[in-house]
XYZ file of C-alpha atoms in Angstrom:
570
model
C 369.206 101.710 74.233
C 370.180 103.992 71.606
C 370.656 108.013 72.861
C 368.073 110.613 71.357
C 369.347 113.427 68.860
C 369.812 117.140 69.679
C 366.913 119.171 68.730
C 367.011 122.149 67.084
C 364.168 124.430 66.325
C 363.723 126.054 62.536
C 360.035 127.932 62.287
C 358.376 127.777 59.324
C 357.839 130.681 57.685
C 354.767 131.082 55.791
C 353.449 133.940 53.524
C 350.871 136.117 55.905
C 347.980 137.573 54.138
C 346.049 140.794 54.240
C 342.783 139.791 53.704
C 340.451 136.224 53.319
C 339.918 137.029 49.568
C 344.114 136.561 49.027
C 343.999 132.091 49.752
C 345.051 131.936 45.857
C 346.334 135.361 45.043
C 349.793 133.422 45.842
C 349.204 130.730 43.308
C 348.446 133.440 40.633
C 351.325 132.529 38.384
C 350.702 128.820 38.970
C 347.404 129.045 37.690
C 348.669 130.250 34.450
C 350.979 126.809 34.358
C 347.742 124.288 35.252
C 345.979 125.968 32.554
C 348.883 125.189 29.888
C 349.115 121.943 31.539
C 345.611 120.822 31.731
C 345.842 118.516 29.006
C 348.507 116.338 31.324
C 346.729 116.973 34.489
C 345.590 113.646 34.697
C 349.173 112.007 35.040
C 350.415 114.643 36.999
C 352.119 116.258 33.711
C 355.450 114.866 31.849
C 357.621 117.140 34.299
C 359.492 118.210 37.360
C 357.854 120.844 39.461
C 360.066 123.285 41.232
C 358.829 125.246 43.785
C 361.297 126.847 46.146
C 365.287 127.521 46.196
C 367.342 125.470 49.358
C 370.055 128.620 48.567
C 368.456 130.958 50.714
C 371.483 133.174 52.625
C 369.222 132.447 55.778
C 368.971 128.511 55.511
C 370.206 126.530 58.402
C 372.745 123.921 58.247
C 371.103 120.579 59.346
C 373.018 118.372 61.228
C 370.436 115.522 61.527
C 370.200 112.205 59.067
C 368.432 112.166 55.840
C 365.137 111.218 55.430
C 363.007 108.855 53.175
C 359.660 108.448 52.952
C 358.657 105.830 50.413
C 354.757 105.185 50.107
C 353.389 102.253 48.483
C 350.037 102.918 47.315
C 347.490 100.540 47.941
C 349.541 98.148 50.230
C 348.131 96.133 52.605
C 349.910 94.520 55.790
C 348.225 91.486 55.572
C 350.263 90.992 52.178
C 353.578 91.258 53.845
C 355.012 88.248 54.650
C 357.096 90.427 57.780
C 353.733 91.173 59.221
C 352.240 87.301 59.277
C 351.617 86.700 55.549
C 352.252 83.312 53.758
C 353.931 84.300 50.921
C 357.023 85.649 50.831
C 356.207 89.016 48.861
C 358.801 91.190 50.286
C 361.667 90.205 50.994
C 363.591 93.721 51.200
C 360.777 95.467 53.075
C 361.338 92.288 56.047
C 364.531 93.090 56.070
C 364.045 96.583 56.509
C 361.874 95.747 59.431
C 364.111 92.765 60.924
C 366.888 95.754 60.966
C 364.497 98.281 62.528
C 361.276 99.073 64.452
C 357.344 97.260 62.705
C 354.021 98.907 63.945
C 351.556 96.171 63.789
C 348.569 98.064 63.881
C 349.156 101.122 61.858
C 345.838 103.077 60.674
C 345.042 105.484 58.037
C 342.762 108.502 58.051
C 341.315 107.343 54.849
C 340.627 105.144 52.053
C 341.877 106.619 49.190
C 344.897 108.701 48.192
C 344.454 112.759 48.302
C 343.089 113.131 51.726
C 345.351 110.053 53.017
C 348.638 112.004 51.951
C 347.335 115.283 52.810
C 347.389 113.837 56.246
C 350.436 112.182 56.144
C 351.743 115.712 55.209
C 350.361 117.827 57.563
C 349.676 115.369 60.665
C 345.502 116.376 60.870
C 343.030 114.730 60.273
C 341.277 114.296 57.104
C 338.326 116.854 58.415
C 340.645 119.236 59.377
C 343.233 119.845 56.810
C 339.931 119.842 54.461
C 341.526 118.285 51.470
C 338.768 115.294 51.136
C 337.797 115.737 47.684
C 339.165 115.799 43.986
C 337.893 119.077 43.976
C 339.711 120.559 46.817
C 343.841 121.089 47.634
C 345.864 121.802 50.777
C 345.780 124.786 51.364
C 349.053 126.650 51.586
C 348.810 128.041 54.979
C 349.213 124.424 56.547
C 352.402 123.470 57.075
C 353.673 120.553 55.270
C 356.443 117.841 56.374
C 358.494 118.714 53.506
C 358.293 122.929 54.553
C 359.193 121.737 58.040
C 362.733 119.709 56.846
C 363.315 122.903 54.238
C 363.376 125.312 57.082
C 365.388 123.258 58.738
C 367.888 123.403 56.057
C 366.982 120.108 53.979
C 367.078 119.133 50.092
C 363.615 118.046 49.355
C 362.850 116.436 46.722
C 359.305 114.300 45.773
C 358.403 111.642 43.147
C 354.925 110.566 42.986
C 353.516 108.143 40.077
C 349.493 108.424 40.584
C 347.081 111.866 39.624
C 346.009 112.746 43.491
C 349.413 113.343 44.359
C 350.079 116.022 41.550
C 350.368 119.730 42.763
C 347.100 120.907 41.267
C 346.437 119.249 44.813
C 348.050 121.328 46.955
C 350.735 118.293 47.951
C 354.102 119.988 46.384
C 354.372 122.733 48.891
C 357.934 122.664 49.843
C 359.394 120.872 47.433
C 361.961 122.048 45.482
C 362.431 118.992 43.532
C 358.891 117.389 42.879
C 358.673 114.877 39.522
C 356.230 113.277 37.608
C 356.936 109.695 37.355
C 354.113 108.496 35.598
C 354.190 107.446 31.583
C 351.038 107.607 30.211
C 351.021 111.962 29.751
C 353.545 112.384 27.323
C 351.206 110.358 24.176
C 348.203 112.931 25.341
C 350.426 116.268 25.800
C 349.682 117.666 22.429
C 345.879 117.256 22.574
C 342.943 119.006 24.659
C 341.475 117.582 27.234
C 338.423 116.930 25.044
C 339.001 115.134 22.737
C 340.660 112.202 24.857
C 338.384 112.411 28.015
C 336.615 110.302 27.429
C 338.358 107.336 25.353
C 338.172 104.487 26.699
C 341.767 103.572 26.023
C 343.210 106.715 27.901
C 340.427 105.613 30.494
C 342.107 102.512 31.638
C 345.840 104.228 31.186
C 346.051 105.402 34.895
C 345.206 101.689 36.250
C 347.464 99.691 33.375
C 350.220 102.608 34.287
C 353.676 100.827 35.076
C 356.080 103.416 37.176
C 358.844 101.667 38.945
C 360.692 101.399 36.134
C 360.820 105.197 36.251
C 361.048 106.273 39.521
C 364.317 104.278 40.633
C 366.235 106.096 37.479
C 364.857 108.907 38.850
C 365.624 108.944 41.840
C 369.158 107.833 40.877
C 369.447 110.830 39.298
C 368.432 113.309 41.576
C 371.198 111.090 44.420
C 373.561 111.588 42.522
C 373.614 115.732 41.859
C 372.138 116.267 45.441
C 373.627 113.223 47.573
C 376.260 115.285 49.248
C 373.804 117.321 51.280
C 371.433 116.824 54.018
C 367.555 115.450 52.295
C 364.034 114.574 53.058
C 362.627 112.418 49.586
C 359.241 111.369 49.262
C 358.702 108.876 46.997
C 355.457 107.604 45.979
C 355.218 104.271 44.501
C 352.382 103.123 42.729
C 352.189 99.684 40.914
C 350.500 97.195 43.636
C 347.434 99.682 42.610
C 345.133 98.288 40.575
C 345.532 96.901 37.740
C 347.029 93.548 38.996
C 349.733 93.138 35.795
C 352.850 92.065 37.394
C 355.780 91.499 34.563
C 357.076 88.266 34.119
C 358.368 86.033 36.708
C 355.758 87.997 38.915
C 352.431 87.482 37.099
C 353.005 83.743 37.505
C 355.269 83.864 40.753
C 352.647 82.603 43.116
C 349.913 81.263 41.315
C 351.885 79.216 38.710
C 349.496 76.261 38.030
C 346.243 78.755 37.155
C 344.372 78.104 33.945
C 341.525 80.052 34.270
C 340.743 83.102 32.289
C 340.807 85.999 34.853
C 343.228 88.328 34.608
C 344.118 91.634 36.783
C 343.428 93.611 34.019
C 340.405 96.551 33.754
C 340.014 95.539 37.317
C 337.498 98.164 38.591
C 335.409 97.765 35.482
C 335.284 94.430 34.519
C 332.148 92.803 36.133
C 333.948 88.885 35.933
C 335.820 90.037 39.223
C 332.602 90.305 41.702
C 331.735 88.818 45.026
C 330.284 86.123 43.505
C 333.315 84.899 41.433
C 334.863 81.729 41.678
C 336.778 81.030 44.937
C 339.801 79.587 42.723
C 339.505 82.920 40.260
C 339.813 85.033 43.423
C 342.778 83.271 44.414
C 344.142 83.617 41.182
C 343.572 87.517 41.524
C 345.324 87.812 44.934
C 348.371 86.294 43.602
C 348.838 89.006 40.850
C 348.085 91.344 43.714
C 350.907 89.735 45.117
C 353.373 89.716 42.079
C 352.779 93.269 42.001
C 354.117 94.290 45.630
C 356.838 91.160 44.921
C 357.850 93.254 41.963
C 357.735 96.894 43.901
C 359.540 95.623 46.579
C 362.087 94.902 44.224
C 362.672 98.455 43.153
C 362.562 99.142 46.873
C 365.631 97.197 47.072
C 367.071 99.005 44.523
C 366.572 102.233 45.811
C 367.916 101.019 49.220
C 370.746 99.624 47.631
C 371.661 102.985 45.879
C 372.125 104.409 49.134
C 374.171 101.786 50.566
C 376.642 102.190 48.080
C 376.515 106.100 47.835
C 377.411 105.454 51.678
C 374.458 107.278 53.094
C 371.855 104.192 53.971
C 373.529 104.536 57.220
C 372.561 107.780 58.244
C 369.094 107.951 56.604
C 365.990 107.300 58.253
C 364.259 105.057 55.930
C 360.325 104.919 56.709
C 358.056 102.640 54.771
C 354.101 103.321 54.671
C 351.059 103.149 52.177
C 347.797 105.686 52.223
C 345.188 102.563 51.680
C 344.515 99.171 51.096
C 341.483 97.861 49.698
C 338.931 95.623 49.199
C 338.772 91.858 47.622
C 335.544 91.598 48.842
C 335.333 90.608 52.673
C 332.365 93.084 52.745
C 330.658 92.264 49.291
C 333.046 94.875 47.748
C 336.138 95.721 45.531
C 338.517 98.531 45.195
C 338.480 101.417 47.844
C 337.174 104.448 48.739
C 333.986 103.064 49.805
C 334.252 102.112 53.696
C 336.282 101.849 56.563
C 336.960 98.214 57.131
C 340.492 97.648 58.230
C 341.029 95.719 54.661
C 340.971 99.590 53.849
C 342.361 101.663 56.389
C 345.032 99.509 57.965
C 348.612 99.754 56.304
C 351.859 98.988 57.016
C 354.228 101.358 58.579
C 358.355 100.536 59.180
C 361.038 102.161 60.011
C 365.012 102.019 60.166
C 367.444 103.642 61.745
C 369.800 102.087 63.530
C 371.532 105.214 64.805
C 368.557 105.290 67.594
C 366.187 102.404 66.629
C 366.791 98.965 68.166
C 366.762 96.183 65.783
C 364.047 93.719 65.020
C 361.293 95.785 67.264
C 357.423 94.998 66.871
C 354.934 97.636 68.521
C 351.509 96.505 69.005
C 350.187 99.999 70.367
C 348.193 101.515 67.749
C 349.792 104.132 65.904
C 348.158 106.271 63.053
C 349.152 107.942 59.329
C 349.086 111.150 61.149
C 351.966 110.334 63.568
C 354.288 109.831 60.828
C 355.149 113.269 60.663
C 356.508 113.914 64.291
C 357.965 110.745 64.224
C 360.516 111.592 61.313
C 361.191 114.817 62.589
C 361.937 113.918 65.899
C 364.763 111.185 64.448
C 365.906 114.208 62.312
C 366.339 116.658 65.187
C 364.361 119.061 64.321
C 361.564 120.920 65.803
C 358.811 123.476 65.176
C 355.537 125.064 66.927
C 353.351 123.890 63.927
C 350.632 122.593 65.748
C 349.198 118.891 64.816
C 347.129 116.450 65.909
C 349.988 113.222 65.734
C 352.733 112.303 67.987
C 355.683 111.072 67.974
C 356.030 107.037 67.912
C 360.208 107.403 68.608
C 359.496 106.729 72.483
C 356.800 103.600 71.878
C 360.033 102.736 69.254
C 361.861 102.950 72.296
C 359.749 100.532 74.376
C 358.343 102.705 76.343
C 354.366 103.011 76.446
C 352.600 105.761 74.541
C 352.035 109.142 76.260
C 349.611 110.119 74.379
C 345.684 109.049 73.282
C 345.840 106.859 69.939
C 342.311 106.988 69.270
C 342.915 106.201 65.662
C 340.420 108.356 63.017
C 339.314 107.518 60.017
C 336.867 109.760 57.255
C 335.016 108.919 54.287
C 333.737 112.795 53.001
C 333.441 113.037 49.299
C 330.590 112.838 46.046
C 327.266 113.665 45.996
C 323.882 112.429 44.288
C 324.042 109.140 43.004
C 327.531 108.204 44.550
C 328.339 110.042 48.098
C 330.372 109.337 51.195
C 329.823 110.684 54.534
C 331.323 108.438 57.180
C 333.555 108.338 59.913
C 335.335 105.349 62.482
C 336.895 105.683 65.466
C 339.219 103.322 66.143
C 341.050 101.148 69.273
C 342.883 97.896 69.287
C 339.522 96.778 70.774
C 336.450 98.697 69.010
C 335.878 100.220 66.207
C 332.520 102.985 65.716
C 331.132 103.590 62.283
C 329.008 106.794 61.766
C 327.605 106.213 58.318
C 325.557 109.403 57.487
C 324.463 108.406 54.160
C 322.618 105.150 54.712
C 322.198 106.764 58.651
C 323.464 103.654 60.644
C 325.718 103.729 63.548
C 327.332 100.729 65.030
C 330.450 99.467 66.506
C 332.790 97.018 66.099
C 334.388 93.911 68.494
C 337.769 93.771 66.720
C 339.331 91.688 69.282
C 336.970 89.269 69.109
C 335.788 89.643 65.156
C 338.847 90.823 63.595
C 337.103 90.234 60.150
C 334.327 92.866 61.204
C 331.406 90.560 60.529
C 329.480 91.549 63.017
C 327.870 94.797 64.037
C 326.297 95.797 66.930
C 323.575 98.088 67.230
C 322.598 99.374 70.883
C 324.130 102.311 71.715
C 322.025 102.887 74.576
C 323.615 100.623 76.822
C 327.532 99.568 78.087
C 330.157 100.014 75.646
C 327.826 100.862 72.631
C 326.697 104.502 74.602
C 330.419 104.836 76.117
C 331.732 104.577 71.954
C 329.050 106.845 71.187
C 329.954 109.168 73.906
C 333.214 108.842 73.215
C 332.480 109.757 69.243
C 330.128 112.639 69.574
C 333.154 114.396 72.149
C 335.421 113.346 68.997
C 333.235 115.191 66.502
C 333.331 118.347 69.048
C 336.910 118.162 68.863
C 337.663 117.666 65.335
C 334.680 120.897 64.647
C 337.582 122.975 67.796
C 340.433 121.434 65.442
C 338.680 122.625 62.208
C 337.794 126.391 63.335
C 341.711 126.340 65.378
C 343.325 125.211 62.291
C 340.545 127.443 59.928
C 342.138 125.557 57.024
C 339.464 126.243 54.954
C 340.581 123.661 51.704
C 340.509 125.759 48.684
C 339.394 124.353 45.294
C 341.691 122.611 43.133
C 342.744 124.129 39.821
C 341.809 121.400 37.872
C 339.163 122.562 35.468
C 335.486 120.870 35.090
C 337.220 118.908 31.902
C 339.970 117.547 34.224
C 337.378 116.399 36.690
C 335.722 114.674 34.829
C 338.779 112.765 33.301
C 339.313 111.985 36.787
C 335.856 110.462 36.646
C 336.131 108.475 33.591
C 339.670 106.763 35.376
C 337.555 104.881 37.876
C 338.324 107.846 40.920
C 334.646 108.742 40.728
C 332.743 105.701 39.552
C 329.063 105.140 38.405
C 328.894 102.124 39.168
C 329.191 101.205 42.778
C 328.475 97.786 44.394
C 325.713 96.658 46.477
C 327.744 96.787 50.239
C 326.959 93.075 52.039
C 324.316 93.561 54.101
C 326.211 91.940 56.945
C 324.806 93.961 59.768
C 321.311 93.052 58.481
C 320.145 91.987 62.119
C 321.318 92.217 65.344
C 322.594 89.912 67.281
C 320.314 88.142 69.765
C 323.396 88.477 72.749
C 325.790 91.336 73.748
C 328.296 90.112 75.781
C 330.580 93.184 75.674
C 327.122 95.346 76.556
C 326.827 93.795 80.156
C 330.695 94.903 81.218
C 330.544 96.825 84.184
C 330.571 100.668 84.440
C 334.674 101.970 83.781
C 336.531 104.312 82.281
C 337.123 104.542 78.754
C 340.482 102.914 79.513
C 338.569 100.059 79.400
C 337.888 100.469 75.419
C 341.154 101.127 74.647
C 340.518 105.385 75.277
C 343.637 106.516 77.678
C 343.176 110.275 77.657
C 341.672 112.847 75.596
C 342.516 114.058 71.898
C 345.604 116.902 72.452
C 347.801 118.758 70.379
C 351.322 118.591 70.556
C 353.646 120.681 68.297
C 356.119 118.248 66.240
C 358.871 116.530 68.020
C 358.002 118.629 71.066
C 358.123 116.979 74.541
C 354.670 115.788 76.538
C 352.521 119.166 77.078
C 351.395 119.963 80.596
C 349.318 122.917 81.461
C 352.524 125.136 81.916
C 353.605 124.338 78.577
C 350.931 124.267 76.187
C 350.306 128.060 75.484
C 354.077 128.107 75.008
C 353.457 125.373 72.223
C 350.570 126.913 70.853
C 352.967 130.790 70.062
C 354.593 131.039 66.450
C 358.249 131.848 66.838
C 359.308 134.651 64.986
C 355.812 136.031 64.447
């Protein structure tokens, strides 16, 4: 069994303020640059954002491995052929997880991008960091993964190819190197906002967009000035997103024989692709789904194989993950953002690093987006007292069982009027409990027993429907502690009312939204799982209660917590 690394402790240090009134007194000169670029917001701008120097006199010298994070938007497991799937769609991302450690059952806190990332970056939940809709960013006094590895002496550099990852969102903050790799900007730059808002052609850009082709050159790029020192990368990949238009051989790769007239094309909009289409159409539709993950995997071989021969592959921790899936329609829907089935919020997550991973390693714990965090920065060696709500996975990696509860959390908090979200889901390898606030239903899940979640139960009076809805309403408590501990407080976004709605007519904010299957319509006549004897919530999957633990620190006991919990260096 591979030895640990050598931690070594950097603090983050983050601009105090005065007074309440100052949360964007810091951004003052930024707003001036959204305002000249509002008429690119949309792509994220034709440009490469640069927002802090790695030259500082006072800069550490890291002595950890690189890091990558590469996440594939819109990726679901159960269309990997490492993690059980038929086709063989990704052949460099087995590979990757043949040479190092799979988590099976890997959950997001989301389903959809902004909030999804904004976790990944800070390691709290969605309700806590506070960035859950398009008109909200992360705020700047949360510490973000990348400010952790540039106080600890990293490069960091970021490439994202979709609009919620652009900074107007708060997601840049300690980048220095942070690029728009996304195409469809440049033929809008020299227009407002209004006069192209609206088109329908510049509608449909975002989905139709085609970025691997420019994020591997790149990334290439930025290797080869920077590849000499120590760097986290984030790299944001987003072409398995809808639209479904693989390029040749990968539109035809696994559906070669089709004759039909669907295509992946205007996806979202185009009514053909419902839940009452054609079985053979559907088919048709997963297999450009397919050629488009076939095809990004691809470029993840490519950018894998650039650091093989730049002779760094071997001391990089290489971590692959995705913010969402989505939906083809188990639950009478398509797309995301909508619920929190597991065709939403389960992804993939692997990692390599052979230096202290074992080879070929499957973990079936669950494990969440928001232990991603701790998780690189333990393998990196480094260590803060930011406090988060993840946990390291290196240990599980390890074979040894979790030390910590992995109640997985999942939230749904965004529109109003006609089209609004307000939902949570806790999670277990067991249960899952839905809190739908909107249509004001609560009910709970057997996923070991209906993994396809067709059946809900109602009665939470009773045996494990009251002890989930116990267990939920003590969750809520602790996510309201987290909230007012954290006092995050999301501020808006600077995109302007013109921006938001372009971000409407894209799909993001639809006005259309399908009928969900009323699969819960009535409950079942028999309960099994009610009449199980009185227990502890170990029972249901619960081992201990929700906890903090600062990143990459060690298990907290009541001696060590309020050391945790104390800022070094003020």
């Amino acid at each position: 069994m591979a030895k640990r690394v050598r931690k070594h402790s950097h603090p983050i240090k983050k601009p105090k303020r005065a007074e309440a009134d100052t949360e964007d007194s810091k951004h003052g000169a930024r707003l001036v640059l959204w305002v000249v670029l509002a008429v690119v917001l949309i792509s994220g701008g034709w440009g490469v954002y640069r927002k802090l120097s790695s030259s500082e006199p006072d800069r550490p010298t890291p002595t950890g491995p690189n890091v990558l994070l590469i996440s594939i938007d819109m990726l679901r497991p159960d269309h990997l052929h490492c993690y059980g799937y038929h086709r063989e769609t990704s052949p460099r991302l087995d590979r990757l997880a043949a040479e190092g450690v799979l988590f099976e059952n890997h959950i997001s806190s989301t389903s959809w991008t902004l909030p999804a990332h904004a976790a990944l970056f800070t390691s709290l939940a969605d309700s806590v960091h506070g960035c859950q809709d398009t008109d909200r960013r992360l705020p700047d006094k949360l510490v973000t993964l990348a400010e952790e590895f540039a106080a600890a002496g990293y490069k960091t550099a970021g490439f994202f190819s979709g609009p919620y990852l652009h900074p107007a969102f708060g997601l840049s903050q300690g980048f220095e190197h942070y690029e728009d790799c996304t195409s469809y900007a440049r033929k809008m730059a020299d227009k407002p906002a209004e006069e192209w808002a609206h088109d329908p052609d510049v509608m449909r850009s975002s989905h139709r967009d085609v970025t691997n082709p420019i994020i591997f050159p790149a990334v290439k790029k930025w290797l080869s000035e920077h590849g000499e020192s120590k760097f986290f990368m984030f790299i944001h990949m987003w072409d398995p997103h809808f639209d479904f238009i693989p390029p040749p051989p990968y539109d035809t790769m696994f559906d070669p024989d089709y004759t039909g007239t669907i295509t992946g094309e205007d996806f979202f909009i185009n009514r053909q692709i419902n839940k009452y289409m054609p079985p053979r159409d559907l088919e048709h539709l997963l297999a450009l789904y397919d050629g488009e993950i076939a095809w990004t995997d691809l470029y993840v071989r490519q950018i894998i194989a650039e650091l093989e021969q730049a002779g760094l592959l071997e001391d990089t921790v290489v971590a692959i993950t995705s913010d969402h899936g989505t939906e083809f329609f188990e639950h009478g829907l398509k797309g995301h953002r909508q619920t929190l089935f597991d065709e939403s919020i389960r992804v993939p997550l692997i990692i390599r690093y052979p230096a202290e991973l074992p080879a070929g390693v499957r973990v079936t714990a669950q494990t969440r987006i928001i232990d991603i965090g701790p998780t690189l920065l333990e393998l990196a060696g480094v260590t803060t007292d930011t406090l988060v709500m993840g946990h390291s996975l290196v240990p599980s990696a390890l074979g040894e069982p979790l030390d910590f509860e992995n109640t997985a959390i999942s939230e749904l908090f965004w529109g109003h009027g006609k089209i609004e979200h307000r939902m949570r889901s806790i999670r277990t390898l067991k249960w899952k409990y839905v809190d739908d606030q909107v249509r004001n239903r609560r009910f709970y899940l057997n996923l070991a027993d209906d993994p396809g979640e067709q059946t809900a139960w109602w009665d939470l009076t009773q045996g494990v429907g009251r002890k989930l809805h116990d267990r939920y309403t003590k969750i809520v408590a602790t996510l309201e502690d987290w909230r007012i501990q954290i006092a995050a407080g999301a501020a808006r976004s600077t995109l302007s009312a013109h921006m938001r709605k372009v971000l409407e007519s894209f799909g993001y904010v639809g006005e259309e939204e399908a009928e969900m299957q009323d699969f819960i319509a009535e409950e079942p006549t028999s309960l099994p799982s009610s009449t199980l004897p009185a227990s502890s919530l170990s029972d249901l999957g619960f081992e201990n209660t929700v906890g903090a633990r600062p990143c990459g620190s060690a298990p907290q006991g009541p001696d060590t917590e309020e050391r945790h919990r104390k800022p070094q260096n003020g």
